[in-house]
CSV table of C-alpha atoms in Angstrom, one decimal:
chain,number,residue,atom,x,y,z
V,1,MET,CA,-10.6,-15.2,26.0
V,2,LYS,CA,-8.5,-12.1,25.8
V,3,ILE,CA,-7.6,-10.3,22.6
V,4,GLN,CA,-3.9,-10.5,22.2
V,5,SER,CA,-3.6,-8.2,19.1
V,6,GLN,CA,-6.2,-5.5,18.6
V,7,LYS,CA,-4.9,-4.8,15.1
V,8,ASP,CA,-5.4,-8.4,14.0
V,9,PHE,CA,-8.7,-8.7,15.6
V,10,PHE,CA,-10.2,-5.5,14.1
V,11,SER,CA,-8.7,-6.1,10.7
V,12,GLY,CA,-10.2,-9.6,10.7
V,13,LEU,CA,-13.5,-8.1,11.8
V,14,MET,CA,-13.3,-5.7,8.9
V,15,PHE,CA,-12.5,-8.5,6.4
V,16,THR,CA,-15.4,-10.6,7.7
V,17,ALA,CA,-17.8,-7.7,7.5
V,18,VAL,CA,-16.8,-6.8,3.9
V,19,GLY,CA,-16.8,-10.4,2.8
V,20,THR,CA,-20.3,-10.9,4.3
V,21,ALA,CA,-21.6,-7.8,2.6
V,22,PHE,CA,-20.2,-8.9,-0.8
V,23,ALA,CA,-21.7,-12.4,-0.3
V,24,ILE,CA,-25.1,-11.0,0.6
V,25,GLY,CA,-24.9,-8.5,-2.3
V,26,ALA,CA,-24.0,-11.2,-4.7
V,27,THR,CA,-27.2,-13.1,-4.0
V,28,HIS,CA,-29.1,-10.4,-5.7
V,29,TYR,CA,-27.6,-11.6,-9.0
V,30,ASN,CA,-28.1,-15.0,-10.7
V,31,VAL,CA,-25.5,-17.1,-8.9
V,32,GLY,CA,-25.8,-20.3,-10.9
V,33,ASP,CA,-23.6,-23.3,-10.0
V,34,ALA,CA,-20.0,-24.4,-10.6
V,35,ALA,CA,-20.9,-25.8,-14.0
V,36,ARG,CA,-22.9,-22.7,-15.2
V,37,MET,CA,-21.7,-19.7,-13.3
V,38,GLY,CA,-23.9,-16.6,-13.2
V,39,PRO,CA,-22.8,-13.1,-12.7
V,40,GLY,CA,-23.1,-13.4,-8.9
V,41,TYR,CA,-21.0,-16.6,-8.6
V,42,PHE,CA,-17.6,-15.0,-8.4
V,43,PRO,CA,-18.6,-12.2,-5.9
V,44,LEU,CA,-20.3,-14.7,-3.8
V,45,MET,CA,-17.3,-17.0,-3.6
V,46,LEU,CA,-14.9,-14.1,-3.1
V,47,GLY,CA,-17.1,-12.8,-0.3
V,48,ILE,CA,-17.2,-16.2,1.4
V,49,VAL,CA,-13.4,-16.6,1.1
V,50,LEU,CA,-12.8,-13.1,2.4
V,51,GLY,CA,-15.2,-13.7,5.3
V,52,LEU,CA,-13.5,-17.0,6.2
V,53,LEU,CA,-10.1,-15.4,6.1
V,54,GLY,CA,-11.3,-12.6,8.4
V,55,LEU,CA,-12.6,-15.2,10.9
V,56,LEU,CA,-9.2,-17.0,10.7
V,57,VAL,CA,-7.4,-13.7,11.4
V,58,MET,CA,-9.7,-12.9,14.3
V,59,ALA,CA,-9.2,-16.4,15.8
V,60,SER,CA,-5.4,-16.0,15.5
V,61,SER,CA,-5.6,-12.7,17.3
V,62,LEU,CA,-7.2,-14.4,20.3
V,63,ALA,CA,-4.6,-17.3,20.4
V,64,ARG,CA,-1.3,-15.5,20.0
V,65,GLY,CA,0.2,-12.1,20.1
V,66,ASP,CA,2.3,-10.5,17.4
V,67,GLY,CA,5.3,-9.8,19.6
V,68,GLY,CA,4.4,-6.2,20.1
V,69,ASP,CA,1.6,-4.8,22.2
V,70,GLY,CA,-0.8,-5.0,19.2
V,71,ARG,CA,-2.8,-2.0,20.2
V,72,ILE,CA,-4.5,0.3,17.7
V,73,GLY,CA,-3.0,3.7,17.7
V,74,ALA,CA,-4.7,7.1,17.2
V,75,VAL,CA,-6.6,7.8,14.0
V,76,ALA,CA,-4.4,9.5,11.4
V,77,TRP,CA,-7.0,12.2,10.5
V,78,ARG,CA,-4.9,14.2,8.1
V,79,PRO,CA,-4.0,11.3,5.7
V,80,LEU,CA,-7.5,9.9,6.0
V,81,THR,CA,-9.1,13.3,5.1
V,82,LEU,CA,-6.7,13.8,2.2
V,83,ILE,CA,-7.3,10.4,0.7
V,84,ILE,CA,-11.1,10.7,0.9
V,85,CYS,CA,-11.0,14.2,-0.6
V,86,ALA,CA,-8.7,13.0,-3.4
V,87,ASN,CA,-11.1,10.3,-4.3
V,88,LEU,CA,-14.1,12.7,-4.2
V,89,ALA,CA,-12.3,15.2,-6.4
V,90,PHE,CA,-11.4,12.4,-8.8
V,91,GLY,CA,-15.0,11.3,-9.1
V,92,VAL,CA,-16.4,14.9,-9.5
V,93,LEU,CA,-13.7,15.9,-12.0
V,94,LEU,CA,-14.1,12.7,-14.0
V,95,GLY,CA,-17.9,12.8,-14.2
V,96,GLY,CA,-18.8,16.4,-13.5
V,97,LEU,CA,-21.6,17.6,-11.3
V,98,PRO,CA,-24.6,18.4,-13.5
V,99,SER,CA,-26.7,19.5,-10.6
V,100,ILE,CA,-24.5,22.6,-10.1
V,101,GLY,CA,-23.5,22.9,-13.8
V,102,LEU,CA,-19.9,21.6,-13.4
V,103,PRO,CA,-19.0,19.8,-16.6
V,104,ALA,CA,-16.7,16.7,-16.7
V,105,MET,CA,-13.1,17.7,-16.7
V,106,GLY,CA,-11.8,14.4,-18.1
V,107,LEU,CA,-9.5,11.6,-17.1
V,108,VAL,CA,-6.2,13.5,-17.3
V,109,LEU,CA,-7.2,16.4,-15.1
V,110,ALA,CA,-8.9,14.0,-12.6
V,111,ILE,CA,-5.8,11.9,-12.3
V,112,TYR,CA,-3.6,15.0,-11.7
V,113,ALA,CA,-6.0,16.3,-9.0
V,114,LEU,CA,-6.2,12.9,-7.4
V,115,THR,CA,-2.4,12.6,-7.2
V,116,PHE,CA,-1.7,16.1,-6.0
V,117,ILE,CA,-4.4,16.0,-3.3
V,118,ALA,CA,-3.4,12.5,-2.0
V,119,SER,CA,0.4,12.9,-2.1
V,120,PRO,CA,0.8,15.0,1.0
V,121,ALA,CA,-0.9,12.2,3.0
V,122,GLY,CA,2.4,10.2,2.9
V,123,PRO,CA,5.4,10.7,5.2
V,124,SER,CA,7.4,12.6,2.6
V,125,TYR,CA,6.1,14.9,-0.2
V,126,SER,CA,8.0,16.2,-3.2
V,127,PHE,CA,6.4,18.3,-5.9
V,128,GLN,CA,8.7,16.9,-8.6
V,129,THR,CA,8.0,13.3,-7.6
V,130,THR,CA,4.3,13.9,-7.5
V,131,LEU,CA,4.4,15.5,-10.9
V,132,ILE,CA,6.2,12.6,-12.4
V,133,LEU,CA,3.8,10.1,-10.7
V,134,ALA,CA,0.8,12.0,-12.0
V,135,THR,CA,2.1,12.1,-15.5
V,136,LEU,CA,2.9,8.4,-15.5
V,137,LEU,CA,-0.5,7.5,-14.1
V,138,ALA,CA,-2.2,9.7,-16.7
V,139,ILE,CA,-0.3,8.2,-19.6
V,140,GLY,CA,-0.8,4.7,-18.2
V,141,SER,CA,-4.5,5.1,-17.6
V,142,TYR,CA,-4.9,6.6,-21.1
V,143,LEU,CA,-3.1,3.7,-22.7
V,144,VAL,CA,-5.0,1.0,-20.7
V,145,PHE,CA,-8.5,2.4,-20.6
V,146,ILE,CA,-8.8,4.4,-23.8
V,147,VAL,CA,-6.4,2.7,-26.2
V,148,GLY,CA,-6.4,-0.9,-24.8
V,149,LEU,CA,-9.9,-1.4,-23.5
V,150,LYS,CA,-11.5,1.2,-25.8
V,151,LEU,CA,-13.6,2.6,-23.1
V,152,GLN,CA,-15.7,5.7,-24.0
V,153,PHE,CA,-15.3,8.5,-21.6
V,154,GLN,CA,-13.9,12.0,-21.6
V,155,VAL,CA,-10.2,12.3,-21.6
V,156,TRP,CA,-9.8,16.1,-21.7
V,157,PRO,CA,-12.0,18.9,-20.3
V,158,THR,CA,-14.7,20.1,-22.7
V,159,PHE,CA,-13.1,23.5,-23.2
V,160,ILE,CA,-10.0,21.7,-24.7
V,161,SER,CA,-11.5,19.0,-26.8
């Protein structure tokens, strides 16, 4: 058999690997059964469904092409690096780094940093659009997580609150 679409094949492989990892990880929890579901039941079922869908996508990549050549292009290093750095900055700013004495900077600052670091990864970048997006995300996150769900974590940096 020849792979007709590399994109479909490798995305199916990724789905299968992630689904298998979730299913294996879920077995460390009490799974239960359909009548009395434990905390591992939903991740196990989700992992199985994701793995099966991945196998289906892989099989379809062998049977037919997608009309194009279906080859995987070069890795987009700049967007990949920016997105990873944005997520790392979000985590560090939200929780701080006690090992080096960096206090938590809060949800609002972490969201602004995440948005401004990740935005240049897209095809077009506008400072004004990014500022509006960051503001809407910060307000929405505050309303959902702090007001709605009543989660207890720092919203503002320690030197402000």
